[in-house]
Short mmCIF file of C-alpha atoms in Angstrom, two decimals:
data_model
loop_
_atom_site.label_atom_id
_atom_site.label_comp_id
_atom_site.label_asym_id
_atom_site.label_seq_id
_atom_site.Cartn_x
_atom_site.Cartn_y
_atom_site.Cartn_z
CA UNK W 519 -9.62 4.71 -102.95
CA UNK W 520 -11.48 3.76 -99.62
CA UNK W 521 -9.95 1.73 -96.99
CA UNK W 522 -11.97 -1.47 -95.68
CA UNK W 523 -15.41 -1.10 -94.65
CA UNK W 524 -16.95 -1.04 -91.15
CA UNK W 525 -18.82 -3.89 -91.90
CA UNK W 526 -15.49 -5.94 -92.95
CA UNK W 527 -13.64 -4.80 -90.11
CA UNK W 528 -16.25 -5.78 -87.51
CA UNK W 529 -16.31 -9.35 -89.26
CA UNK W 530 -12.41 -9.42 -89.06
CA UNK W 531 -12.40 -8.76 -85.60
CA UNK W 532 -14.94 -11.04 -84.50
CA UNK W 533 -13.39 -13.69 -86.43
CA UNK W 534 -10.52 -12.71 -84.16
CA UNK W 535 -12.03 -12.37 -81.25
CA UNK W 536 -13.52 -16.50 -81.85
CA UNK W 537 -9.83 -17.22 -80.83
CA UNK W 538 -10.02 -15.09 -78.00
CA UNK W 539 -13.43 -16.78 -76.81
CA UNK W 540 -11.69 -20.43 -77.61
CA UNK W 541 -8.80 -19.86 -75.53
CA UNK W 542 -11.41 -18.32 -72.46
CA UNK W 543 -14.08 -21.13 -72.98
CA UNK W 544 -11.26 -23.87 -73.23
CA UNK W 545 -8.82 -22.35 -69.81
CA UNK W 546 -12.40 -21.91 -68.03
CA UNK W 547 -12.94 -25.91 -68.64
CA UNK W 548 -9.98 -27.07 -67.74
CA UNK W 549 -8.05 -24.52 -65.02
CA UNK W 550 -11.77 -24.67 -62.61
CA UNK W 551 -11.75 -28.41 -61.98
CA UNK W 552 -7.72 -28.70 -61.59
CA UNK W 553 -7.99 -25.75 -59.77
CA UNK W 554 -9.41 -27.67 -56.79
CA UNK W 555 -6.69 -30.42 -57.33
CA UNK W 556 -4.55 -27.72 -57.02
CA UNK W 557 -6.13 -26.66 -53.76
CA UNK W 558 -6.35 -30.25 -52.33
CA UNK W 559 -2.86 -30.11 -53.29
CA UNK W 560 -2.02 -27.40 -51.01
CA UNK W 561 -4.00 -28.17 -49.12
CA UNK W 562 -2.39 -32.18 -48.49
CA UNK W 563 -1.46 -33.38 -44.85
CA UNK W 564 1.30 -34.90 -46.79
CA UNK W 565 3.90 -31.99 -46.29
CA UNK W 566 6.15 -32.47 -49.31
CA UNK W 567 3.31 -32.00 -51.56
CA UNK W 568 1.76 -29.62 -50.01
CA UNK W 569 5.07 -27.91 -50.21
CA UNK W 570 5.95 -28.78 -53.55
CA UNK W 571 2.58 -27.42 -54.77
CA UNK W 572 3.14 -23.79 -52.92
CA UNK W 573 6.42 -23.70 -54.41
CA UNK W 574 4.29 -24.56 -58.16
CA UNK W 575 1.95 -21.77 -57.31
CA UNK W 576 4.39 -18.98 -56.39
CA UNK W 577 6.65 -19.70 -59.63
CA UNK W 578 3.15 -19.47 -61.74
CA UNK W 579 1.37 -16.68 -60.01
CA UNK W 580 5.10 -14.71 -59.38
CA UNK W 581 6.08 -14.51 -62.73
CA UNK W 582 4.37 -12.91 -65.69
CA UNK W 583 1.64 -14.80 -67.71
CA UNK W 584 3.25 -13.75 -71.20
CA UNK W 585 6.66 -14.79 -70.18
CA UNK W 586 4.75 -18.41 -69.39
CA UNK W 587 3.54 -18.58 -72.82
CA UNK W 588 6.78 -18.31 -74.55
CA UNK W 589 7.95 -20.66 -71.78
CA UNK W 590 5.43 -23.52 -73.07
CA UNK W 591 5.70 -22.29 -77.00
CA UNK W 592 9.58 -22.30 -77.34
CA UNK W 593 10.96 -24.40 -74.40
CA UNK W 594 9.76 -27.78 -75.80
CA UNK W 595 11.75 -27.13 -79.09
CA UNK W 596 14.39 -25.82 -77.45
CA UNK W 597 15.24 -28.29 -74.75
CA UNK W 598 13.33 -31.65 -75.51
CA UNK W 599 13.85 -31.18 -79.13
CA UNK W 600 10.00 -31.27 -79.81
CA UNK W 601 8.90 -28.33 -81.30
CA UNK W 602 5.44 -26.77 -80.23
CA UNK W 603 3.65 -26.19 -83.85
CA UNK W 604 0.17 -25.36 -82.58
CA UNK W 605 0.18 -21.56 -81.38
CA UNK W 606 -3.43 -22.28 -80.09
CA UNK W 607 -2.43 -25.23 -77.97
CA UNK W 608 0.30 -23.49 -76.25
CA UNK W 609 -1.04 -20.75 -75.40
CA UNK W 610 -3.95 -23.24 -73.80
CA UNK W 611 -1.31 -25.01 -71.74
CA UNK W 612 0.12 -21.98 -70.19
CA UNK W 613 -3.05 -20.66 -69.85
CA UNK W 614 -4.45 -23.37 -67.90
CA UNK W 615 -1.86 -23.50 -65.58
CA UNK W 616 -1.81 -19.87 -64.68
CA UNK W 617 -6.06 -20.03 -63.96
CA UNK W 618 -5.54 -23.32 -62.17
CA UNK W 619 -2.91 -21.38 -59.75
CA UNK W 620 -5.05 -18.29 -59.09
CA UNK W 621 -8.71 -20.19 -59.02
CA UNK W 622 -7.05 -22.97 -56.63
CA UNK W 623 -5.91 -19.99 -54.07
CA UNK W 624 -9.64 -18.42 -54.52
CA UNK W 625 -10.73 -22.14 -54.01
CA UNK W 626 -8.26 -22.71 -50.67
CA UNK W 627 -9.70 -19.43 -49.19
CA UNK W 628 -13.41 -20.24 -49.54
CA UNK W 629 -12.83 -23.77 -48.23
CA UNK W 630 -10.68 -22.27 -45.15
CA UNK W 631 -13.58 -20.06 -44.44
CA UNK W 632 -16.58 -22.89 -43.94
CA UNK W 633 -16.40 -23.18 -40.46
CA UNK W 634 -15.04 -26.24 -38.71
CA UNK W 635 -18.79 -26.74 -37.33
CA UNK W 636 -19.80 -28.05 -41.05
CA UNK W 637 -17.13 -30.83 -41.37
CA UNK W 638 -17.89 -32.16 -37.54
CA UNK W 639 -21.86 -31.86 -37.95
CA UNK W 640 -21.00 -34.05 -41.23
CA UNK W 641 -18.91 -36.37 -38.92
CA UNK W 642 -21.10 -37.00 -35.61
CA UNK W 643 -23.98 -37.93 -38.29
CA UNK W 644 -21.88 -40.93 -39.74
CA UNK W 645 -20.96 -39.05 -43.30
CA UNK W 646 -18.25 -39.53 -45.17
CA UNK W 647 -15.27 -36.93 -45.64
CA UNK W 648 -16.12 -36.90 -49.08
CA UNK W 649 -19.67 -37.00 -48.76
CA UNK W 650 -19.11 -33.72 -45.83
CA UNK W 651 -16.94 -31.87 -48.70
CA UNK W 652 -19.53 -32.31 -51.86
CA UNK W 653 -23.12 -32.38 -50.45
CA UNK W 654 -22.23 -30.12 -47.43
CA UNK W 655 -19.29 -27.82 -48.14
CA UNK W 656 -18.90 -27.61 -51.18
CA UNK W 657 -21.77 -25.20 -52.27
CA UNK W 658 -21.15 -22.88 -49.55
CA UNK W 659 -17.57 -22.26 -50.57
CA UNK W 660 -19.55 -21.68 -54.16
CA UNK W 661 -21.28 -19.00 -53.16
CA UNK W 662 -18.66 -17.28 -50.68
CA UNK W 663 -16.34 -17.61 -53.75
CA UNK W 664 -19.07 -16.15 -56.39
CA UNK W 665 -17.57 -12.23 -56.57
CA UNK W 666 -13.92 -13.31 -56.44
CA UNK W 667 -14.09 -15.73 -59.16
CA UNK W 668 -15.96 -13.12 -61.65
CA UNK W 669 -13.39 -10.74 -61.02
CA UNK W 670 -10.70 -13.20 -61.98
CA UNK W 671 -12.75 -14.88 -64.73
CA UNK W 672 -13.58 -10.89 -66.04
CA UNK W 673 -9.31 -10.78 -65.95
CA UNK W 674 -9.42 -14.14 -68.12
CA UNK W 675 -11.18 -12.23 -71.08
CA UNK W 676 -8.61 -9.70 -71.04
CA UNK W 677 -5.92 -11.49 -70.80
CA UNK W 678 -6.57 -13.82 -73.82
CA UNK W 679 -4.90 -11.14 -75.91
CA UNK W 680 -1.58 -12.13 -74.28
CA UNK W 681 -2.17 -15.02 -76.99
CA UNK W 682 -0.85 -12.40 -79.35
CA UNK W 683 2.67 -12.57 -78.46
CA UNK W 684 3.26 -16.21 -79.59
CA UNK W 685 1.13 -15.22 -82.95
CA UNK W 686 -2.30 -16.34 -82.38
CA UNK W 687 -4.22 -14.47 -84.35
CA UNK W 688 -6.52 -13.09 -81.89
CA UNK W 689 -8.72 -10.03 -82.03
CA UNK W 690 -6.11 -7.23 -81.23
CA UNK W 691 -3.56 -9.00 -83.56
CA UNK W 692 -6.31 -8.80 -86.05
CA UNK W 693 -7.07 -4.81 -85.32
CA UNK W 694 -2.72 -4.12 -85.42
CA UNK W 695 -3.12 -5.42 -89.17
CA UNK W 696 -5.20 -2.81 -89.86
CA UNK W 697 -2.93 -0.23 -88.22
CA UNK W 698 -0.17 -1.63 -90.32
CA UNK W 699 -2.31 -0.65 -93.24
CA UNK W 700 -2.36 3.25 -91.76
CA UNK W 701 -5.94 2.28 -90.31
CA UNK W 702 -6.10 2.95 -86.54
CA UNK W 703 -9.00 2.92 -85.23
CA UNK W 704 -10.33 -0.65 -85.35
CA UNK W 705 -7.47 -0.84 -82.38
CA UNK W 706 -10.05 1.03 -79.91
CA UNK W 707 -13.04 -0.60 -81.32
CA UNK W 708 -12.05 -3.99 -79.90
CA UNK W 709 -12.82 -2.14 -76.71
CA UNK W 710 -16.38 -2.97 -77.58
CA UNK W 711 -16.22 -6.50 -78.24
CA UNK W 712 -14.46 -7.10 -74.94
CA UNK W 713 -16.83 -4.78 -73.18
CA UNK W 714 -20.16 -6.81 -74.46
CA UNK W 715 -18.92 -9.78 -73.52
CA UNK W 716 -17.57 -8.70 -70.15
CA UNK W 717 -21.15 -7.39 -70.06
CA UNK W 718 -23.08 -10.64 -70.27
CA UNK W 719 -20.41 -12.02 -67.92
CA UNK W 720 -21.22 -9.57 -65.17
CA UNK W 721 -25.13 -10.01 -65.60
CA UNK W 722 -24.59 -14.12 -65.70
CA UNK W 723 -22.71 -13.93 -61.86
CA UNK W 724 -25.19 -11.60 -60.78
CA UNK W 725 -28.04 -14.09 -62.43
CA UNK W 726 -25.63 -16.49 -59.85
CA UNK W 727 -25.32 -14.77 -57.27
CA UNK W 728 -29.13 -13.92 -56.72
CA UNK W 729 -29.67 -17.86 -56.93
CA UNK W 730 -27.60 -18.20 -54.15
CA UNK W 731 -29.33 -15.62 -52.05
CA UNK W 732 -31.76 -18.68 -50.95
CA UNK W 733 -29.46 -19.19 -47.90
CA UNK W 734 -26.86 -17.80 -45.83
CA UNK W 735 -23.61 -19.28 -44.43
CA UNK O 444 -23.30 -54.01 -16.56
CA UNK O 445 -23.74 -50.22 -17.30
CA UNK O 446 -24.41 -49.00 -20.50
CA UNK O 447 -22.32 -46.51 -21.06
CA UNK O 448 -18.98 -46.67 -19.38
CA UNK O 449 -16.00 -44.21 -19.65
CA UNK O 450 -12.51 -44.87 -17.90
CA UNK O 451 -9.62 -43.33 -17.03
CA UNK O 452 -9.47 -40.68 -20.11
CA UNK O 453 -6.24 -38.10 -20.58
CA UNK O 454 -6.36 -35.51 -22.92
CA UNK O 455 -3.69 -33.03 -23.23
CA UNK O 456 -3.66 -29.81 -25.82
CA UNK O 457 0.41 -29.18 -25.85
CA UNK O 458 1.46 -28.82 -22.80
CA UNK O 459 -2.22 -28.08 -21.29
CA UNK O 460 -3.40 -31.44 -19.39
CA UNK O 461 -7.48 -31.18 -20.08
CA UNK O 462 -8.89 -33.96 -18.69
CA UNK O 463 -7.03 -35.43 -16.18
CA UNK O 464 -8.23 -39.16 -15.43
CA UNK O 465 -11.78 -39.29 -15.62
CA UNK O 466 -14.00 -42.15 -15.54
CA UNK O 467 -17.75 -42.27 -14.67
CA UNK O 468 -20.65 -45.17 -15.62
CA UNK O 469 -24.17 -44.58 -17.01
CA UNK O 470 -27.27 -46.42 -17.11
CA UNK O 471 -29.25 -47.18 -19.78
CA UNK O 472 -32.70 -44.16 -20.07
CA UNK O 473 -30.89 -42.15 -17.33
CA UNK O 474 -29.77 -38.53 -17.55
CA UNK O 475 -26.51 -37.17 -16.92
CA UNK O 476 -25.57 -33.69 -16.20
CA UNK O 477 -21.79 -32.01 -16.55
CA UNK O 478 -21.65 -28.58 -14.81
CA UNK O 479 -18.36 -26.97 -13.76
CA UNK O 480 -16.80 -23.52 -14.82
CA UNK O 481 -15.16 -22.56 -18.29
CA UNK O 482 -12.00 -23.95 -19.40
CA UNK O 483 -12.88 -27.20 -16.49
CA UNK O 484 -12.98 -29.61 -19.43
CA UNK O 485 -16.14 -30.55 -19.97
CA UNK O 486 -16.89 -29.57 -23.64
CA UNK O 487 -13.62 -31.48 -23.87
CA UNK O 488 -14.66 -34.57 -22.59
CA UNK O 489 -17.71 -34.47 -24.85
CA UNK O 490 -15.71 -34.18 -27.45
CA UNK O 491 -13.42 -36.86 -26.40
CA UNK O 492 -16.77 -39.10 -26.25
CA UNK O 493 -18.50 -38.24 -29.74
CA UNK O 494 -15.31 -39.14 -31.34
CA UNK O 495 -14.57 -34.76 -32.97
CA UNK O 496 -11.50 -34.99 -30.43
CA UNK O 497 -9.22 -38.73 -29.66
CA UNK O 498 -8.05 -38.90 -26.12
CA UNK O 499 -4.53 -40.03 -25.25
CA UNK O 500 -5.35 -42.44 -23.25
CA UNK O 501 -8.23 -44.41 -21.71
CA UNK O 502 -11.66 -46.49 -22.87
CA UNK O 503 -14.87 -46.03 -23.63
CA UNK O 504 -17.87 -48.41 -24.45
CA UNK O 505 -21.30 -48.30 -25.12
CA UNK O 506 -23.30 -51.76 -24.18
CA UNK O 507 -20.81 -54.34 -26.37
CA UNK O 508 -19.31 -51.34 -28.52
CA UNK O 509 -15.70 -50.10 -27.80
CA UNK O 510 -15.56 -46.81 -28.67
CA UNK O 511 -12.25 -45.95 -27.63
CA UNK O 512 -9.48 -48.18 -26.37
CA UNK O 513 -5.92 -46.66 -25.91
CA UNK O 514 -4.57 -50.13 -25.05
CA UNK O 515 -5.85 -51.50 -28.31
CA UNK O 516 -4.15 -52.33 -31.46
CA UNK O 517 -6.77 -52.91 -33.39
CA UNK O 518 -7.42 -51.28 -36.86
CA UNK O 519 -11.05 -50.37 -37.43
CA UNK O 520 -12.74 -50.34 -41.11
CA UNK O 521 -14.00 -47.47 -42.48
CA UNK O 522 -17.77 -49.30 -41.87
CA UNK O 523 -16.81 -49.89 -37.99
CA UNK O 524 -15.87 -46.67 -37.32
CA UNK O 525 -18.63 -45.63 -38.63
CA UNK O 526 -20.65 -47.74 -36.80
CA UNK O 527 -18.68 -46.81 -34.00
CA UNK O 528 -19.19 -42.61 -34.61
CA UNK O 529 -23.47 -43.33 -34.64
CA UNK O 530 -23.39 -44.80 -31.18
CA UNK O 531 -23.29 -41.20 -29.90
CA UNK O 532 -24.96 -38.22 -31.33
CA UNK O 533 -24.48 -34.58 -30.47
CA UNK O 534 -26.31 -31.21 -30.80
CA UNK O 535 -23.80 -28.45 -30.59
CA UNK O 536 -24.11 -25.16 -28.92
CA UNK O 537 -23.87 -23.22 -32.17
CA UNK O 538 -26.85 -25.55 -34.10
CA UNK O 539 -24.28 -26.31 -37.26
CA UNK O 540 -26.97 -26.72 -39.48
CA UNK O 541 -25.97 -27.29 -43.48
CA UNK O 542 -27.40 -23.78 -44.57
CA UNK O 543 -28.15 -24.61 -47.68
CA UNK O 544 -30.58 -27.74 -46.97
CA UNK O 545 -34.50 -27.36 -45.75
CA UNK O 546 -35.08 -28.05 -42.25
CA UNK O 547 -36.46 -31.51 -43.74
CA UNK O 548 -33.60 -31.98 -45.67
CA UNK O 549 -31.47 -31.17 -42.96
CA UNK O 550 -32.93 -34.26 -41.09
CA UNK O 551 -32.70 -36.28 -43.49
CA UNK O 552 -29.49 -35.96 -45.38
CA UNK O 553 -26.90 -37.70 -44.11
CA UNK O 554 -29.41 -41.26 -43.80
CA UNK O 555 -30.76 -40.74 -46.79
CA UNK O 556 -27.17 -40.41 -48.33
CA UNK O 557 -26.46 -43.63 -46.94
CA UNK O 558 -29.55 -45.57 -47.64
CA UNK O 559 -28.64 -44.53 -51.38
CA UNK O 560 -25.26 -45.34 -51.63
CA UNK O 561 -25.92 -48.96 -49.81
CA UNK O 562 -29.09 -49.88 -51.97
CA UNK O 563 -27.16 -48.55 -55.50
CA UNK O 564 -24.89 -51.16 -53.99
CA UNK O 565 -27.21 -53.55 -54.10
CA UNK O 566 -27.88 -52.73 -57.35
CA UNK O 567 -31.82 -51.81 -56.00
CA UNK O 568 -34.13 -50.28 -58.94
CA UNK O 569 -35.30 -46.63 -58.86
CA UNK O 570 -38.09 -47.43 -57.67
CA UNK O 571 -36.92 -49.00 -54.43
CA UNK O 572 -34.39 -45.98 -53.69
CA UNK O 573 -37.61 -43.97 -54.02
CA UNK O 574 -39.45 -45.72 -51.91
CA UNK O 575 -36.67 -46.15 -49.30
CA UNK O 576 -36.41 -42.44 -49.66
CA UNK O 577 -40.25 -41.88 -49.05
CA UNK O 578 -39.78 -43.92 -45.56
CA UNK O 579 -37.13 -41.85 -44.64
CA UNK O 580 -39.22 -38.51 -45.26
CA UNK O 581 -41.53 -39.97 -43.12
CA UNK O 582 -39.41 -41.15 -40.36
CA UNK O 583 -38.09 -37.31 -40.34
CA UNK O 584 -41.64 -35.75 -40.89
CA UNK O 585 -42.52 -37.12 -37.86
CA UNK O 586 -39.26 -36.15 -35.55
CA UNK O 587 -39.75 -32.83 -36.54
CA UNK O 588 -43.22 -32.94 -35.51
CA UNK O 589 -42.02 -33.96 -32.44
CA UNK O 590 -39.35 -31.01 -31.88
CA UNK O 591 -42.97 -28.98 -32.65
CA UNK O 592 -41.91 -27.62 -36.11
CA UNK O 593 -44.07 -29.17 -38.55
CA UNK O 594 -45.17 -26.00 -40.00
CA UNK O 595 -41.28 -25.46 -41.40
CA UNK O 596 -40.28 -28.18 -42.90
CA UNK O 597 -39.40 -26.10 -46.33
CA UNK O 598 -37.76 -23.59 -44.27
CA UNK O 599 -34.15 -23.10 -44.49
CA UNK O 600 -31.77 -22.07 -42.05
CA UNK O 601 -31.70 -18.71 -42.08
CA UNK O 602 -35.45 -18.26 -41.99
CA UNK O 603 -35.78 -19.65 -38.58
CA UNK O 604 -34.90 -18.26 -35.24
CA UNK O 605 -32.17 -19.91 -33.14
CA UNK O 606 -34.23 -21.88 -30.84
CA UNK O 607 -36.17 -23.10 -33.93
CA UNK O 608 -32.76 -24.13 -35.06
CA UNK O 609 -31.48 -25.81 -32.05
CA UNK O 610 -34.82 -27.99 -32.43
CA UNK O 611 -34.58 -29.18 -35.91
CA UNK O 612 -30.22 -29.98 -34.68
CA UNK O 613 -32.18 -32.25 -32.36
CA UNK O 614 -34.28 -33.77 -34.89
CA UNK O 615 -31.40 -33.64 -37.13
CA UNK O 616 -29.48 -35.95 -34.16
CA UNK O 617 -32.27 -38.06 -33.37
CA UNK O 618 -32.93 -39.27 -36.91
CA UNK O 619 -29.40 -41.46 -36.16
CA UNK O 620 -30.85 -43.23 -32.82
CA UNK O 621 -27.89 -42.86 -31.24
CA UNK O 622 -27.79 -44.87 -28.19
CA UNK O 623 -26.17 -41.60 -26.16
CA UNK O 624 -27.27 -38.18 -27.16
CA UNK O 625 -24.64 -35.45 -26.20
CA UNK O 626 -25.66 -31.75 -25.84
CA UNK O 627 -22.65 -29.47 -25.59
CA UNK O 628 -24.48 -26.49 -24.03
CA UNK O 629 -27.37 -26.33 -26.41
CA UNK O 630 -28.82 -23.17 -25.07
CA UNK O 631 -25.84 -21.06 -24.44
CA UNK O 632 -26.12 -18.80 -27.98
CA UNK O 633 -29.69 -18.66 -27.19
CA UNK O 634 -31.70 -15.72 -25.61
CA UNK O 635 -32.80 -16.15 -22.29
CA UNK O 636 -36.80 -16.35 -23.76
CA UNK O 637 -36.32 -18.81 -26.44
CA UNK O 638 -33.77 -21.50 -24.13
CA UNK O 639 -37.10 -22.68 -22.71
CA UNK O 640 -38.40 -23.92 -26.26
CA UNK O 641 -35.37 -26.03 -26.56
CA UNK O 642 -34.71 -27.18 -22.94
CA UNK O 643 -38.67 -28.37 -22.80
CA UNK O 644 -37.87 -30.57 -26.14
CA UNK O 645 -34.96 -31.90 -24.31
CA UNK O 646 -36.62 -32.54 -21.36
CA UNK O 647 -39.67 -34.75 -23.33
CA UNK O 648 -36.61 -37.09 -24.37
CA UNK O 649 -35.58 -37.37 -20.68
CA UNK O 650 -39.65 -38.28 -20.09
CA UNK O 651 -38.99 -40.56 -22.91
CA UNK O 652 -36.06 -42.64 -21.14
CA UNK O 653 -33.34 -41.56 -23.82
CA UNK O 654 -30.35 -42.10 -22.35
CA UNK O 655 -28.20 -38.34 -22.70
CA UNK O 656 -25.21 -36.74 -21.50
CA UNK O 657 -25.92 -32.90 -21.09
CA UNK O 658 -23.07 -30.34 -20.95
CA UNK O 659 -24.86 -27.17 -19.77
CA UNK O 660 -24.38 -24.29 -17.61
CA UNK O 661 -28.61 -24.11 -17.05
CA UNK O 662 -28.39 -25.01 -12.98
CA UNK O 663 -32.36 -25.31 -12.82
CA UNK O 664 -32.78 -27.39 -15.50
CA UNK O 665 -30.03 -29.56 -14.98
CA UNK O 666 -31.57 -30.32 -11.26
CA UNK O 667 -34.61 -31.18 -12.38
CA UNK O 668 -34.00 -33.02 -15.67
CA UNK O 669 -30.77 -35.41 -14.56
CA UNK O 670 -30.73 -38.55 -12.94
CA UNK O 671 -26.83 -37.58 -11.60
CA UNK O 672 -24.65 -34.83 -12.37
CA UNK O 673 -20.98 -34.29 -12.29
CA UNK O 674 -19.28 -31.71 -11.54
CA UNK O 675 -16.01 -30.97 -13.25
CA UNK O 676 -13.12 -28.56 -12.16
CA UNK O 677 -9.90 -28.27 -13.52
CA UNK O 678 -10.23 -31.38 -15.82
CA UNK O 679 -10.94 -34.00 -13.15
CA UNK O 680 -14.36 -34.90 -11.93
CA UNK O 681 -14.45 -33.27 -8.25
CA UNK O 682 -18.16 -34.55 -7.47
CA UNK O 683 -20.80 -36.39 -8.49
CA UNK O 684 -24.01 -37.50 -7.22
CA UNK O 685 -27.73 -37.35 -7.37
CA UNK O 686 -29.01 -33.65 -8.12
CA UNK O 687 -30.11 -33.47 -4.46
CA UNK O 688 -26.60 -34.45 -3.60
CA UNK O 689 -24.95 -32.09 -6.01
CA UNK O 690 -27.46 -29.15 -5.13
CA UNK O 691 -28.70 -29.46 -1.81
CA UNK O 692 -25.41 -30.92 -0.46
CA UNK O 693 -22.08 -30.31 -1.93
CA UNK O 694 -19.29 -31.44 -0.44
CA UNK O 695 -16.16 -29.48 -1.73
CA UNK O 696 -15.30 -26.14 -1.56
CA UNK O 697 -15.23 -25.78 -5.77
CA UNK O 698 -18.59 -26.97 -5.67
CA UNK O 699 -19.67 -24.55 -3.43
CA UNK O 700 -17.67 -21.96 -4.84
CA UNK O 701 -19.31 -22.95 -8.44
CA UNK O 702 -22.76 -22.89 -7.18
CA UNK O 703 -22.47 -19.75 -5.25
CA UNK O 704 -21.40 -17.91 -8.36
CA UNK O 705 -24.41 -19.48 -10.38
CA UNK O 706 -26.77 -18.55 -8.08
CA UNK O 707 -29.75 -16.55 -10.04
CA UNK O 708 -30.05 -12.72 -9.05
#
């Protein structure tokens, strides 16, 4: 009797590996724009939140992403009596806070590093703060931020397999069903699917990067 | 009534006292000149006067426009500060283009960002924004001609060479009409070749009668380009006068000392 096909197993992975590219696309959405709230957050003048949101970073990025998924899958039941019955959705939540925390500390480093010069140009020609931050600053930071945000973004893809532990039934949950079944090498040939897309990731920054190359800050 | 009068400012950094008291008057089209060593407070008080730094203490006004009043309680809108911040313009020593805009739309930016928001406000059609917008390309076509840089106006930053920069900062500055132009040493991260591209430019606005306050450590030019010149030391003004008084006759030993030590080998 022969054991499943290549063909099936490649179409049971990548129906796996949907969830993992769900979970990415969905954290990516969210986690880059509250990122920067994050960062103005830190950021404030107004010391308690500024304080408050260090402390919010250093719990998230100090303590281990998987242990913040069962944190937001089992704590609601637990304590608020309100059980958590999407897997999915959890692992979303503590997924987009854990982004938001890292991208908003890549965000607060590429802002710190415009030079003061920008904002007070902005000012002695009668712009706004806000108008300074998004038509002058703001793209710079983009492009000094570029190569730390695809290494962290590359880290994203990865790490979607944490999803695993709460049940989603992501791409290397999918391959350990097949080891169950004495079958182990679909395990390493998830390898590939992260490595393609990893791929076009890389060659989409660089595509970014190179855009950028028009000027230099 | 002069048109640009400054009194009695104070500006400490911690326990550092920067400017210590100083008040001058200006006349409208004339050319001022601050010389005095490093650290004598003169970037400072420029900064104090374009509104980047707020003194502790003292006025300023240009023609009906306080700019400054510690004494006052008054709270300024957002629109009168504004207002307030375009009465004085200044080109920095380091240029502070925005990299990432053409020389044109360097110039143009931050009116044509505000032309924009005030006719959306006004609910104006696209077609008026664009032709508001086509006025304003004009208007900065034409400065930029005058800084002698026509042939870049798609350039960016990074493409041009320092003195080219400091020119289109000027254009970029002029394009506000401020009634008081401040220079903070434009030509000190220049090379010595290309400072007289930029001090000529400057010079055709003193021809022009624009009225400017010029921080700058250029003896020569300042001589022959200011209407008076002060001379700072140790965050008071020690002397001032005419450029003949200044040069040709100083009075206190700092001066002496300053210009001795600026003499060109």
């Amino acid at each position: 009797m022969s054991g499943p096909s290549f063909l099936n197993v490649t179409i049971d992975l990548l129906t796996g590996f949907l969830d993992n590219l769900e979970l990415f696309g969905l954290t990516l959405l969210f986690s880059l724009p509250l990122g920067l709230i994050v960062t103005f957050g830190s950021m404030s003048k107004f010391k308690p939140l500024a304080w408050f949101t260090k402390v919010f970073v250093w719990i998230i990025r100090g303590t281990p992403l998987m242990l913040q998924i069962f944190v937001v899958y089992y704590v609601p039941g637990l304590v608020f009596e309100v059980p958590m019955r999407e897997r999915m959705l959890a692992a979303i939540i503590a997924f987009v806070i854990n982004y938001s925390c890292y991208f908003s500390e890549i965000y607060r480093g590429g802002i710190e590093s415009i030079s003061k010069g920008q904002y007070e140009a902005g000012q002695v020609l009668g712009m706004t703060k806000t108008q300074t931050f998004f038509r002058v600053v703001l793209l710079q930071v983009v492009k000094r931020i570029l190569p730390p945000m695809s290494n962290e973004i590359i880290t994203l893809v990865k790490d979607t397999s944490l999803a695993r532990i709460i049940a989603v039934p992501e791409i290397l949950m999918c391959a350990e069903r097949f080891t169950g079944k004495g079958l182990i090498w679909p395990l390493f040939y998830t390898a590939v699917f992260f490595l393609v897309f990893n791929g076009v990731l890389t060659l989409l920054f660089g595509y970014l990067e190179k855009k950028l190359n028009y000027f230099r800050s | 009534m002069a048109l640009f009068e400054v009194k009695n400012i104070i500006k400490s950094f911690g326990k550092a006292e920067v400017l210590k008291d100083i008040s001058f008057e200006q006349e409208e089209g004339s050319v001022l000149s601050i010389i005095g060593s490093s650290g004598s407070g003169k970037t400072t008080l420029l900064r104090c006067i374009t509104g980047l730094e707020t003194a502790d203490s003292g006025f300023i006004r240009v023609e009906d426009r306080v700019l400054f009043d510690s004494s006052s309680t008054v709270k300024l809108t957002g629109e009168e500060k504004r207002l307030n911040q375009l009465t004085t313009g200044l080109v920095f020593q380091s240029f502070n283009l925005f990299p990432q805009y053409t020389v044109l739309d360097n110039v143009m930016l931050a009116r044509k960002l505000t032309s924009v928001k005030e006719l959306k406000r006004k609910k104006a059609s696209k077609a008026e924004i664009a032709e508001a917008t086509e006025m304003l390309k004009e208007e900065a076509i034409s400065l930029i001609e005058s800084v002698g840089l026509s042939d870049k106006l798609t350039y960016y930053p990074c493409e041009l060479s320092g003195g080219q920069q400091q020119r289109v900062a000027i254009a970029r500055a002029l394009m506000l009409s401020p009634k008081i132009l401040c220079f903070d040493e434009p030509t000190s991260a220049l090379d010595p070749q290309i400072t007289v591209e930029v001090l000529k430019v400057i010079a055709n606005l003193a021809k022009q009668g624009r009225t400017m306050v010029i921080v700058t450590h250029e003896m020569g030019f300042a001589k022959e380009v200011s209407d008076k010149i002060i001379f700072m030391d140790d965050g008071i003004i020690a002397e001032e006068g005419t450029p003949e008084q200044i040069f040709d006759n100083p009075k206190t030993p700092a001066l002496r000392a300053f210009l001795s030590s600026m003499i060109k080998v």
